[in-house]
């Protein structure tokens, strides 16, 4: 067995590396700088913890999130790894004790960026000739990213200050521009960028135009009785409204949003975690740190803010690897709303970036090819058609819409590029509304030339033109449609436009049914809840999060395998020697008692 694998086994109790982990460890141990982009939950920590444990000099881990840092430290200590941690959330004496740990041989130290970048700390560290600096949440260093932190910018001094140290950067969210920026700042471009593990093949991806959210949502939920899921909504008010509606339909629905008191949110979250088959209707306030493996579906009733947000939100489903479904409903109204949000934030450059981000999501929504290919391409991971998305399962009909688009574009141009989609569609459909007559728009050459398409289909058509960049929505001018440069070339006949047909929501329920019916909770359910209780007690006594004792997957395996000896228990994934000694006997007893 190779050394890294040995450490994985002996310290962390895992039997095999996940995709990407070994490659990153090999690069780091051979002295190369690495920027690893891996989604949340993919297992980034092990990628630097193993090289740190294997080496003989100090590794410094910088993280912006104090609570996460504490959890990581607790998890390492539970596995018997000597580690120090200094940040401003700790008392002065405590920080002095922690530094003492480094002095007496701890090979890992977690530091907050502002603690690291003091001249005193830098000098003290230089004397120790650190082997490696790990920058967690590395996207915070880049102004291109969505969560720039000024105290992170300082970290770009590291390659100059410590030319002899390896730099490893980790992030779950970084588009291409952000990645290159991180690599430039942290290792002056000398290093490898590795993107891994974004594919979640068990998630079914479906996107549909929003026609009537109630019937579309109920159609989606039809075969999901007895399962837990999340329905994301944009506003607090709508979140409450959807919960009420679902309750009327006989579902166990609970709302969750930032308008509730902290206490109420906690109660609702606990219910979601502990009760069976809860539908959580929620704003994006819900989800951070949700460690529920058996969420079977995620539905977006409104457009998310970006591809990153969408990916993160659907990623909360199916963590256990069993099939899970996602549905995203989008509409022109949502798109306009999102644009409006962006219009009110940051500086010009920031707004332009955010608009581009949103464009990428819209293009994904309108994509006619495999959704997964489109999604992974956004994260720069190559893949083939998946067979588990709406476009793979029932390929859309693509039609040439050049002439139809030209009629629309010319109507927009002739009316001064100030009207929203509703009015323009009225003109094309020959509706003699007050607004049309008042402005004499019934005299336009294109008036009533698009009668054959119902209003909804026109709305979808317009959206596709916007998504493809032929039209833009002017937020400053109350959502007026304008021709883009590309739109003008389409009007001039220099390019063509193909669109996907069918304004009607597509809900192919049948194919989905089979897979969703499979039992999802592995092992013995009542034993599992016993083990969870036990874990909770142990975690509380140690003042650490439950997963630090054992992750859910380990409990699943225990409930399924029901080991009767410590030896048998050591074969379970996630139980290393330290945890075996500390927790093994207690869990063995519980398993034995459950068998009586
Ligand atoms: P990330 O930092 O990428 O969000 P973590 O490093 O916290 O993810 O890992 C997520 C979970 O997966 C943790 O419970 C971790 O112990 C577990 N894990 C990591 N690597 C492996 C592996 N090779 N085998 C089994 N579990 C793993
Ligand atoms: Zn597909």
Coordinates of C-alpha atoms and ligand atoms in Angstrom, one line a residue:
X1 CA 0.0 0.0 0.0
X2 CA 1.3 3.5 -0.8
X3 CA 1.9 5.8 2.2
X4 CA -1.0 8.2 1.4
X5 CA -3.4 5.3 1.2
X6 CA -2.0 4.0 4.5
X7 CA -2.7 7.3 6.2
X8 CA -6.2 7.4 4.7
X9 CA -6.8 4.1 6.2
X10 CA -5.0 4.3 9.5
X11 CA -5.9 7.8 10.5
X12 CA -9.2 8.6 8.8
X13 CA -10.5 5.0 8.6
X14 CA -11.5 5.3 4.9
X15 CA -10.9 2.4 2.6
X16 CA -10.4 4.2 -0.7
X17 CA -9.8 7.7 -2.2
X18 CA -12.6 9.6 -3.8
X19 CA -12.1 10.8 -7.4
X20 CA -9.4 13.5 -7.6
X21 CA -8.0 13.1 -4.0
X22 CA -5.1 10.9 -4.8
X23 CA -4.0 13.0 -7.8
X24 CA -4.0 16.2 -5.7
X25 CA -2.1 14.5 -2.8
X26 CA 0.5 13.2 -5.2
X27 CA 1.0 16.7 -6.7
X28 CA 1.3 18.4 -3.4
X29 CA 3.7 15.8 -1.9
X30 CA 5.9 16.2 -5.0
X31 CA 6.2 19.9 -4.3
X32 CA 3.8 21.4 -6.8
X33 CA 1.3 24.2 -6.2
X34 CA -2.3 23.2 -6.8
X35 CA -5.6 24.9 -7.1
X36 CA -8.3 22.3 -6.6
X37 CA -11.9 23.2 -7.6
X38 CA -14.2 20.6 -6.1
X39 CA -17.8 20.8 -5.0
X40 CA -18.8 21.0 -1.3
X41 CA -18.8 17.5 0.2
X42 CA -16.3 16.1 -2.3
X43 CA -13.7 15.7 0.3
X44 CA -11.2 18.6 -0.1
X45 CA -9.9 18.5 3.5
X46 CA -8.3 15.1 3.2
X47 CA -6.3 16.3 0.1
X48 CA -4.2 18.6 2.3
X49 CA -4.5 16.9 5.6
X50 CA -2.9 13.7 4.4
X51 CA 0.2 15.5 2.9
X52 CA 0.4 17.5 6.2
X53 CA 0.3 14.4 8.3
X54 CA 2.8 12.6 6.0
X55 CA 5.4 15.5 6.0
X56 CA 7.8 16.4 8.7
X57 CA 7.4 20.2 8.5
X58 CA 4.6 22.5 9.4
X59 CA 1.5 23.0 7.3
X60 CA -0.5 26.2 7.7
X61 CA -4.2 26.2 6.8
X62 CA -5.9 29.5 6.2
X63 CA -9.7 29.7 6.4
X64 CA -12.1 32.6 6.6
X65 CA -14.9 30.7 8.5
X66 CA -14.1 30.4 12.2
X67 CA -16.9 27.9 12.9
X68 CA -15.8 25.6 10.1
X69 CA -12.2 25.9 11.3
X70 CA -13.2 24.8 14.8
X71 CA -15.2 21.8 13.3
X72 CA -12.2 20.7 11.2
X73 CA -9.9 20.9 14.2
X74 CA -12.3 18.9 16.3
X75 CA -12.6 16.3 13.6
X76 CA -8.9 16.0 13.3
X77 CA -8.4 15.7 17.0
X78 CA -11.1 13.0 17.1
X79 CA -9.0 11.1 14.6
X80 CA -5.9 11.5 16.9
X81 CA -4.1 14.1 14.8
X82 CA -2.2 16.8 16.8
X83 CA -3.3 20.1 15.4
X84 CA -3.2 23.8 16.5
X85 CA -5.6 26.6 15.8
X86 CA -5.4 30.3 16.3
X87 CA -8.1 32.8 15.5
X88 CA -9.7 35.9 16.9
X89 CA -12.6 33.9 18.3
X90 CA -10.3 32.4 20.9
X91 CA -9.1 34.0 24.1
X92 CA -5.6 35.3 24.2
X93 CA -4.4 32.6 26.7
X94 CA -5.9 29.9 24.5
X95 CA -4.1 31.2 21.4
X96 CA -0.8 31.1 23.4
X97 CA -1.5 27.5 24.3
X98 CA -2.2 26.7 20.7
X99 CA 1.1 28.2 19.6
X100 CA 2.8 26.1 22.2
X101 CA 1.3 23.0 20.4
X102 CA 3.2 24.0 17.3
X103 CA 6.4 24.4 19.3
X104 CA 6.0 20.9 20.7
X105 CA 5.4 19.3 17.4
X106 CA 1.9 19.7 15.9
X107 CA 2.3 19.6 12.2
X108 CA -0.9 21.4 11.3
X109 CA -2.0 24.8 12.3
X110 CA -5.3 26.5 11.3
X111 CA -5.1 30.3 11.1
X112 CA -7.5 33.0 10.2
X113 CA -6.1 35.3 7.5
X114 CA -5.7 38.3 9.7
X115 CA -3.8 36.3 12.3
X116 CA -1.5 34.8 9.7
X117 CA -0.7 38.1 8.0
X118 CA 0.7 40.0 11.0
X119 CA 4.4 40.6 10.8
X120 CA 5.0 38.9 14.1
X121 CA 3.3 35.7 12.9
X122 CA 5.0 35.8 9.6
X123 CA 8.5 36.1 11.2
X124 CA 7.8 33.3 13.6
X125 CA 6.5 31.0 10.8
X126 CA 9.5 31.8 8.6
X127 CA 11.8 30.4 11.3
X128 CA 9.9 27.1 11.1
X129 CA 10.3 26.8 7.3
X130 CA 6.8 25.6 6.7
X131 CA 6.2 22.9 4.1
X132 CA 2.9 24.1 2.8
X133 CA 0.3 26.8 3.0
X134 CA -3.3 25.8 2.4
X135 CA -5.8 28.5 1.4
X136 CA -9.3 27.2 1.9
X137 CA -12.2 29.1 0.3
X138 CA -9.6 30.5 -2.1
X139 CA -12.2 32.3 -4.3
X140 CA -12.4 34.9 -1.5
X141 CA -9.1 36.2 -2.8
X142 CA -10.5 37.2 -6.1
X143 CA -12.5 40.3 -7.0
X144 CA -13.9 38.3 -9.9
X145 CA -15.6 36.0 -7.4
X146 CA -18.9 36.7 -5.6
X147 CA -17.4 36.8 -2.1
X148 CA -14.2 38.9 -2.2
X149 CA -12.6 39.5 1.2
X150 CA -10.1 42.2 1.6
X151 CA -8.2 40.3 4.3
X152 CA -7.7 37.5 1.8
X153 CA -6.1 39.8 -0.7
X154 CA -3.1 40.0 1.6
X155 CA -2.5 36.3 1.1
X156 CA -1.1 37.1 -2.4
X157 CA 2.1 38.1 -0.5
X158 CA 2.7 34.4 0.5
X159 CA 4.6 33.2 -2.6
X160 CA 7.1 36.0 -2.2
X161 CA 7.4 35.6 1.6
X162 CA 7.7 31.8 1.5
X163 CA 9.3 30.8 -1.9
X164 CA 10.2 27.5 -0.4
X165 CA 6.7 26.5 0.6
X166 CA 4.1 24.7 -1.5
X167 CA 0.8 26.5 -1.9
X168 CA -2.5 24.6 -2.1
X169 CA -5.7 26.4 -2.8
X170 CA -9.2 25.0 -2.5
X171 CA -12.6 26.2 -3.5
X172 CA -16.0 24.9 -4.4
X173 CA -17.0 27.8 -6.6
X174 CA -14.8 29.5 -9.1
X175 CA -15.5 30.1 -12.7
X176 CA -12.6 30.3 -15.2
X177 CA -11.8 34.0 -14.6
X178 CA -11.8 33.5 -10.9
X179 CA -9.6 30.4 -11.1
X180 CA -7.0 32.1 -13.2
X181 CA -7.0 35.0 -10.9
X182 CA -6.4 32.8 -7.9
X183 CA -3.6 31.0 -9.6
X184 CA -2.0 34.2 -10.6
X185 CA -2.2 35.7 -7.1
X186 CA -1.2 32.7 -5.1
X187 CA 1.4 31.0 -7.2
X188 CA 2.0 33.4 -10.0
X189 CA 0.6 30.9 -12.4
X190 CA 3.2 28.2 -11.5
X191 CA 0.9 25.4 -10.5
X192 CA -1.9 23.1 -11.6
X193 CA -5.6 23.7 -11.7
X194 CA -7.6 20.6 -11.0
X195 CA -11.4 20.5 -11.4
X196 CA -13.0 17.4 -10.1
X197 CA -16.2 15.8 -8.9
X198 CA -18.8 18.2 -10.1
X199 CA -20.8 15.4 -11.7
X200 CA -23.6 14.1 -9.6
X201 CA -25.0 11.4 -11.8
X202 CA -27.8 10.4 -9.4
X203 CA -29.5 13.8 -9.7
X204 CA -32.1 14.0 -12.5
X205 CA -32.0 17.5 -14.0
X206 CA -35.2 19.0 -15.4
X207 CA -35.9 22.5 -16.5
X208 CA -39.3 23.9 -17.6
X209 CA -40.9 27.1 -18.5
X210 CA -43.1 28.2 -15.7
X211 CA -46.8 28.1 -16.8
X212 CA -48.7 27.4 -13.6
X213 CA -46.4 26.7 -10.6
X214 CA -49.2 25.0 -8.7
X215 CA -49.9 22.3 -11.2
X216 CA -46.3 21.9 -12.2
X217 CA -45.2 21.5 -8.6
X218 CA -48.0 19.1 -7.8
X219 CA -47.1 17.1 -11.0
X220 CA -43.5 17.0 -9.8
X221 CA -44.5 15.9 -6.3
X222 CA -47.0 13.3 -7.5
X223 CA -44.6 10.3 -7.0
X224 CA -42.8 11.7 -4.0
X225 CA -45.0 10.9 -1.1
X226 CA -43.0 9.9 1.9
X227 CA -39.9 11.7 0.7
X228 CA -38.1 14.8 2.0
X229 CA -37.4 17.7 -0.3
X230 CA -36.8 21.4 -0.6
X231 CA -38.8 23.9 -2.7
X232 CA -36.8 27.0 -3.2
X233 CA -38.7 30.3 -3.6
X234 CA -37.3 33.8 -4.2
X235 CA -39.3 35.9 -1.6
X236 CA -40.3 35.3 2.0
X237 CA -43.9 36.0 1.1
X238 CA -44.0 33.5 -1.7
X239 CA -42.2 30.9 0.6
X240 CA -45.1 31.2 3.1
X241 CA -47.7 31.1 0.3
X242 CA -46.3 27.9 -1.2
X243 CA -46.2 26.2 2.2
X244 CA -49.8 27.1 2.8
X245 CA -50.8 25.7 -0.6
X246 CA -48.9 22.5 -0.1
X247 CA -50.4 22.0 3.4
X248 CA -53.8 22.4 1.8
X249 CA -52.8 19.7 -0.6
X250 CA -52.2 17.4 2.4
X251 CA -48.4 17.6 2.4
X252 CA -46.2 18.1 5.5
X253 CA -44.8 21.5 4.4
X254 CA -42.9 23.9 6.5
X255 CA -41.6 27.4 5.4
X256 CA -38.1 28.7 6.2
X257 CA -36.8 32.2 5.6
X258 CA -34.9 35.0 7.1
X259 CA -38.1 36.8 8.1
X260 CA -38.7 34.3 10.8
X261 CA -37.2 34.5 14.3
X262 CA -34.0 32.6 14.8
X263 CA -36.0 30.4 17.2
X264 CA -38.7 29.6 14.6
X265 CA -36.1 28.8 12.0
X266 CA -34.3 26.4 14.4
X267 CA -37.6 24.6 15.1
X268 CA -38.4 24.3 11.4
X269 CA -35.0 23.1 10.5
X270 CA -35.0 20.5 13.3
X271 CA -38.4 19.3 12.1
X272 CA -37.0 18.9 8.6
X273 CA -34.0 17.0 9.9
X274 CA -35.9 14.7 12.2
X275 CA -39.5 14.2 10.8
X276 CA -40.1 12.0 7.8
X277 CA -41.2 13.4 4.5
X278 CA -41.1 17.1 5.2
X279 CA -41.3 19.5 2.2
X280 CA -39.3 22.6 3.2
X281 CA -40.4 25.7 1.3
X282 CA -37.5 28.0 1.6
X283 CA -35.5 31.0 0.5
X284 CA -31.8 30.6 0.0
X285 CA -31.5 31.3 3.7
X286 CA -32.0 27.6 4.1
X287 CA -29.4 25.1 3.2
X288 CA -26.0 26.2 4.6
X289 CA -24.6 23.3 6.5
X290 CA -27.6 21.0 5.9
X291 CA -26.2 17.6 6.4
X292 CA -29.2 15.5 5.5
X293 CA -28.2 12.7 3.1
X294 CA -31.7 11.6 2.0
X295 CA -33.2 14.7 0.5
X296 CA -34.9 13.2 -2.5
X297 CA -35.7 16.3 -4.5
X298 CA -35.1 20.0 -4.9
X299 CA -37.5 22.2 -6.9
X300 CA -36.8 25.8 -7.8
X301 CA -40.1 27.8 -8.3
X302 CA -38.0 30.8 -9.2
X303 CA -34.8 31.3 -11.1
X304 CA -31.7 31.0 -8.9
X305 CA -29.1 33.8 -8.9
X306 CA -26.4 32.0 -10.9
X307 CA -25.2 28.6 -12.1
X308 CA -23.1 28.3 -9.0
X309 CA -26.1 28.9 -6.7
X310 CA -28.2 26.5 -8.8
X311 CA -25.6 23.8 -8.6
X312 CA -25.1 24.3 -4.9
X313 CA -28.9 24.2 -4.2
X314 CA -29.7 21.1 -6.3
X315 CA -26.6 19.5 -4.8
X316 CA -28.4 19.3 -1.5
X317 CA -30.4 16.4 -2.9
X318 CA -29.2 12.9 -3.1
X319 CA -26.1 13.2 -1.0
X320 CA -26.5 9.5 -0.2
X321 CA -26.0 8.6 -3.8
X322 CA -29.5 7.3 -4.3
X323 CA -31.6 8.8 -7.2
X324 CA -32.9 12.3 -6.6
X325 CA -34.9 14.7 -8.8
X326 CA -34.6 18.3 -9.5
X327 CA -36.9 20.7 -11.3
X328 CA -36.2 24.3 -12.2
X329 CA -39.1 26.5 -13.4
X330 CA -38.2 29.8 -15.0
X331 CA -40.0 32.7 -16.5
X332 CA -39.4 36.0 -18.2
X333 CA -40.7 37.7 -15.0
X334 CA -38.1 36.0 -12.9
X335 CA -35.4 36.9 -15.3
X336 CA -36.4 40.6 -15.2
X337 CA -36.4 40.5 -11.4
X338 CA -32.9 39.0 -11.2
X339 CA -31.7 41.7 -13.6
X340 CA -33.2 44.3 -11.4
X341 CA -31.5 42.9 -8.3
X342 CA -28.2 43.2 -10.1
X343 CA -28.9 46.7 -11.2
X344 CA -29.0 47.8 -7.6
X345 CA -25.7 46.4 -6.4
X346 CA -21.9 47.1 -6.6
X347 CA -20.0 49.0 -9.3
X348 CA -20.3 48.9 -13.0
X349 CA -17.8 46.1 -13.4
X350 CA -19.4 44.0 -10.8
X351 CA -22.8 44.4 -12.4
X352 CA -21.5 43.4 -15.8
X353 CA -20.0 40.2 -14.3
X354 CA -23.2 39.4 -12.5
X355 CA -25.2 39.9 -15.7
X356 CA -22.9 37.5 -17.5
X357 CA -23.3 35.0 -14.7
X358 CA -27.1 35.2 -15.0
X359 CA -26.8 34.9 -18.8
X360 CA -25.0 31.6 -18.3
X361 CA -27.8 30.3 -16.2
X362 CA -30.4 31.4 -18.8
X363 CA -28.5 29.8 -21.6
X364 CA -28.6 26.6 -19.5
X365 CA -32.3 26.9 -19.0
X366 CA -32.8 27.2 -22.8
X367 CA -30.3 24.6 -23.8
X368 CA -31.5 22.0 -26.2
X369 CA -28.7 19.5 -25.5
X370 CA -28.0 17.4 -22.5
X371 CA -28.4 19.5 -19.3
X372 CA -25.5 17.7 -17.6
X373 CA -23.1 18.4 -20.4
X374 CA -24.1 22.1 -20.2
X375 CA -23.9 22.2 -16.4
X376 CA -20.5 20.5 -16.3
X377 CA -19.2 22.5 -19.2
X378 CA -19.8 25.6 -17.1
X379 CA -17.5 24.2 -14.4
X380 CA -15.1 23.1 -17.1
X381 CA -15.6 19.4 -16.6
X382 CA -16.1 17.5 -19.8
X383 CA -18.8 14.8 -20.1
X384 CA -21.1 13.0 -22.5
X385 CA -24.9 12.9 -22.7
X386 CA -26.2 11.6 -19.4
X387 CA -29.5 9.9 -20.1
X388 CA -30.8 11.3 -16.8
X389 CA -32.0 14.8 -17.8
X390 CA -35.1 16.1 -19.5
X391 CA -33.3 16.8 -22.8
X392 CA -31.8 13.3 -22.9
X393 CA -35.0 11.5 -21.9
X394 CA -37.2 13.4 -24.4
X395 CA -35.1 15.5 -26.8
X396 CA -36.7 18.8 -27.6
X397 CA -37.9 19.6 -31.1
X398 CA -35.7 22.3 -32.6
X399 CA -37.2 24.5 -35.3
X400 CA -35.8 27.3 -37.4
X401 CA -37.3 30.6 -36.1
X402 CA -35.3 33.1 -38.1
X403 CA -38.2 34.7 -39.9
X404 CA -40.4 34.7 -36.8
X405 CA -37.6 36.3 -34.9
X406 CA -37.1 39.0 -37.5
X407 CA -40.8 39.9 -37.3
X408 CA -40.3 40.3 -33.5
X409 CA -37.1 42.2 -33.7
X410 CA -38.5 44.6 -36.3
X411 CA -41.5 45.2 -34.2
X412 CA -39.3 46.1 -31.3
X413 CA -37.2 48.4 -33.4
X414 CA -40.2 50.1 -35.0
X415 CA -41.7 50.9 -31.7
X416 CA -38.6 52.5 -30.3
X417 CA -37.2 49.7 -28.2
X418 CA -39.0 50.9 -25.1
X419 CA -41.8 48.4 -24.6
X420 CA -41.8 45.2 -22.6
X421 CA -42.6 41.8 -24.0
X422 CA -46.3 42.0 -23.3
X423 CA -47.0 44.9 -25.6
X424 CA -44.8 43.6 -28.4
X425 CA -46.5 40.3 -28.3
X426 CA -49.9 42.0 -28.4
X427 CA -48.9 43.7 -31.6
X428 CA -47.7 40.5 -33.2
X429 CA -50.8 38.6 -32.2
X430 CA -53.1 41.4 -33.5
X431 CA -54.6 42.3 -30.1
X432 CA -56.3 45.7 -30.4
X433 CA -55.6 46.8 -26.8
X434 CA -56.0 50.3 -25.7
X435 CA -52.2 50.8 -25.7
X436 CA -51.9 49.4 -29.2
X437 CA -54.7 51.6 -30.6
X438 CA -53.5 54.7 -28.7
X439 CA -50.0 54.4 -30.2
X440 CA -51.4 53.4 -33.6
X441 CA -49.3 50.2 -33.4
X442 CA -52.1 48.4 -35.4
X443 CA -50.7 50.1 -38.4
X444 CA -47.3 48.4 -38.2
X445 CA -46.5 46.0 -41.0
X446 CA -45.9 43.2 -38.5
X447 CA -49.3 43.7 -36.8
X448 CA -51.1 40.4 -36.4
X449 CA -48.5 38.4 -38.4
X450 CA -47.9 36.1 -35.4
X451 CA -51.4 35.1 -34.6
X452 CA -50.9 31.4 -34.9
X453 CA -48.8 31.3 -31.7
X454 CA -50.5 31.7 -28.3
X455 CA -49.2 34.4 -26.0
X456 CA -47.3 31.9 -23.8
X457 CA -45.4 30.5 -26.7
X458 CA -44.4 34.0 -27.7
X459 CA -43.2 34.6 -24.2
X460 CA -41.0 31.5 -24.4
X461 CA -39.8 32.5 -27.8
X462 CA -38.8 36.0 -26.5
X463 CA -37.0 34.4 -23.6
X464 CA -35.0 32.2 -25.9
X465 CA -33.9 35.2 -27.9
X466 CA -32.9 36.9 -24.8
X467 CA -31.0 33.9 -23.5
X468 CA -29.2 33.5 -26.9
X469 CA -28.2 37.2 -26.7
X470 CA -30.2 38.6 -29.5
X471 CA -32.3 40.8 -27.2
X472 CA -31.6 42.4 -23.9
X473 CA -33.9 43.7 -21.2
X474 CA -33.2 47.2 -20.2
X475 CA -33.6 47.4 -16.5
X476 CA -33.3 51.2 -16.3
X477 CA -36.1 51.5 -18.8
X478 CA -38.5 49.3 -16.9
X479 CA -37.8 46.1 -18.7
X480 CA -38.0 47.5 -22.3
X481 CA -36.8 45.0 -24.9
X482 CA -33.8 46.2 -26.9
X483 CA -31.9 44.7 -29.9
X484 CA -28.3 43.7 -29.1
X485 CA -25.5 43.9 -31.7
X486 CA -26.3 40.2 -32.4
X487 CA -29.9 41.0 -32.7
X488 CA -29.1 43.5 -35.5
X489 CA -27.2 40.8 -37.4
X490 CA -30.2 38.5 -37.1
X491 CA -32.5 41.2 -38.4
X492 CA -30.1 41.8 -41.3
X493 CA -30.3 38.1 -42.1
X494 CA -26.6 37.5 -41.4
X495 CA -27.3 34.8 -38.8
X496 CA -30.1 32.4 -38.2
X497 CA -32.0 31.4 -35.1
X498 CA -33.3 28.0 -34.0
X499 CA -35.6 27.6 -31.1
X500 CA -37.0 24.8 -29.0
X501 CA -40.7 24.2 -29.4
X502 CA -43.4 23.8 -26.9
X503 CA -44.3 26.5 -24.4
X504 CA -46.1 23.8 -22.4
X505 CA -44.4 22.5 -19.3
X506 CA -42.9 19.1 -19.9
X507 CA -43.5 16.7 -17.2
X508 CA -42.5 13.2 -18.1
X509 CA -43.5 11.5 -14.9
X510 CA -43.5 8.0 -16.0
X511 CA -39.9 7.4 -16.6
X512 CA -39.0 8.9 -13.3
X513 CA -41.3 6.7 -11.3
X514 CA -39.4 3.5 -11.2
X515 CA -36.2 4.9 -9.8
X516 CA -37.8 7.1 -7.1
X517 CA -39.7 4.2 -5.6
X518 CA -36.5 2.4 -4.5
X519 CA -36.0 2.2 -0.8
X520 CA -33.6 5.0 0.1
X521 CA -32.6 4.5 3.7
X522 CA -30.1 1.7 3.8
X523 CA -29.9 -0.6 6.8
X524 CA -32.2 -1.0 9.7
X525 CA -34.2 2.2 10.2
X526 CA -34.9 1.8 13.9
X527 CA -31.4 0.8 14.7
X528 CA -30.3 3.8 12.6
X529 CA -32.3 6.2 14.7
X530 CA -30.8 4.6 17.9
X531 CA -27.3 5.1 16.6
X532 CA -28.1 8.7 15.7
X533 CA -29.3 9.3 19.2
X534 CA -26.1 7.8 20.6
X535 CA -24.0 9.9 18.3
X536 CA -25.9 13.1 19.3
X537 CA -25.2 12.3 23.0
X538 CA -21.5 11.7 22.3
X539 CA -21.2 14.8 20.2
X540 CA -22.9 17.0 22.8
X541 CA -20.7 15.7 25.6
X542 CA -17.7 16.7 23.5
X543 CA -19.2 19.9 22.2
X544 CA -18.6 19.0 18.6
X545 CA -21.0 18.6 15.6
X546 CA -22.5 15.2 15.2
X547 CA -20.6 14.3 12.0
X548 CA -17.3 14.8 13.8
X549 CA -18.2 11.6 15.8
X550 CA -19.3 9.7 12.7
X551 CA -20.7 10.9 9.4
X552 CA -24.1 9.6 8.4
X553 CA -22.6 7.2 5.9
X554 CA -20.8 5.5 8.7
X555 CA -24.0 5.1 10.7
X556 CA -25.7 3.7 7.7
X557 CA -23.0 1.1 7.3
X558 CA -23.2 0.2 11.0
X559 CA -26.9 -0.2 10.8
X560 CA -26.6 -2.4 7.8
X561 CA -23.6 -4.5 8.7
X562 CA -24.3 -4.8 12.5
X563 CA -20.8 -5.7 13.5
X564 CA -20.5 -7.7 16.7
X565 CA -16.8 -7.2 17.4
X566 CA -14.4 -4.3 17.4
X567 CA -12.5 -6.1 14.7
X568 CA -15.6 -6.3 12.6
X569 CA -16.2 -2.7 13.3
X570 CA -12.8 -1.5 12.1
X571 CA -13.8 -2.6 8.6
X572 CA -16.6 0.1 8.4
X573 CA -15.8 3.2 6.3
X574 CA -15.1 6.2 8.5
X575 CA -13.9 4.3 11.6
X576 CA -10.1 4.8 12.2
X577 CA -8.2 3.3 15.1
X578 CA -8.7 6.4 17.3
X579 CA -12.5 6.4 16.8
X580 CA -12.7 2.7 17.2
X581 CA -11.1 2.9 20.6
X582 CA -13.1 5.9 21.7
X583 CA -16.6 5.1 20.3
X584 CA -16.4 1.5 19.2
X585 CA -17.5 -0.2 22.5
X586 CA -20.5 2.2 23.0
X587 CA -21.8 1.5 19.5
X588 CA -21.2 -2.2 19.7
X589 CA -23.3 -2.3 22.8
X590 CA -26.1 -0.4 21.1
X591 CA -26.0 -2.7 18.1
X592 CA -26.0 -5.8 20.3
X593 CA -28.9 -4.5 22.4
X594 CA -30.9 -3.7 19.2
X595 CA -30.5 -7.3 18.2
X596 CA -32.1 -8.7 21.3
Ligands
LIG1 P1 -15.4 19.5 1.4 O1 -14.4 20.2 2.2 O2 -14.9 19.2 0.0 O3 -16.7 20.1 1.4 P2 -15.0 17.4 3.3 O4 -13.5 17.4 3.2 O5 -15.6 18.1 4.5 O6 -15.6 18.1 2.0 O7 -15.5 16.0 3.2 C1 -16.9 15.6 3.2 C2 -17.1 14.3 3.9 O8 -16.6 13.2 3.1 C3 -16.4 14.2 5.2 O9 -17.3 13.6 6.1 C4 -15.2 13.4 4.9 O10 -14.7 12.8 6.1 C5 -15.7 12.4 3.9 N1 -14.6 11.9 3.1 C6 -13.6 12.5 2.5 N2 -12.8 11.7 1.8 C7 -13.4 10.5 1.9 C8 -13.0 9.2 1.4 N3 -12.0 9.0 0.6 N4 -13.8 8.1 1.7 C9 -14.9 8.3 2.5 N5 -15.3 9.5 3.0 C10 -14.6 10.6 2.7
LIG2 ZN1 -28.6 14.5 -20.2

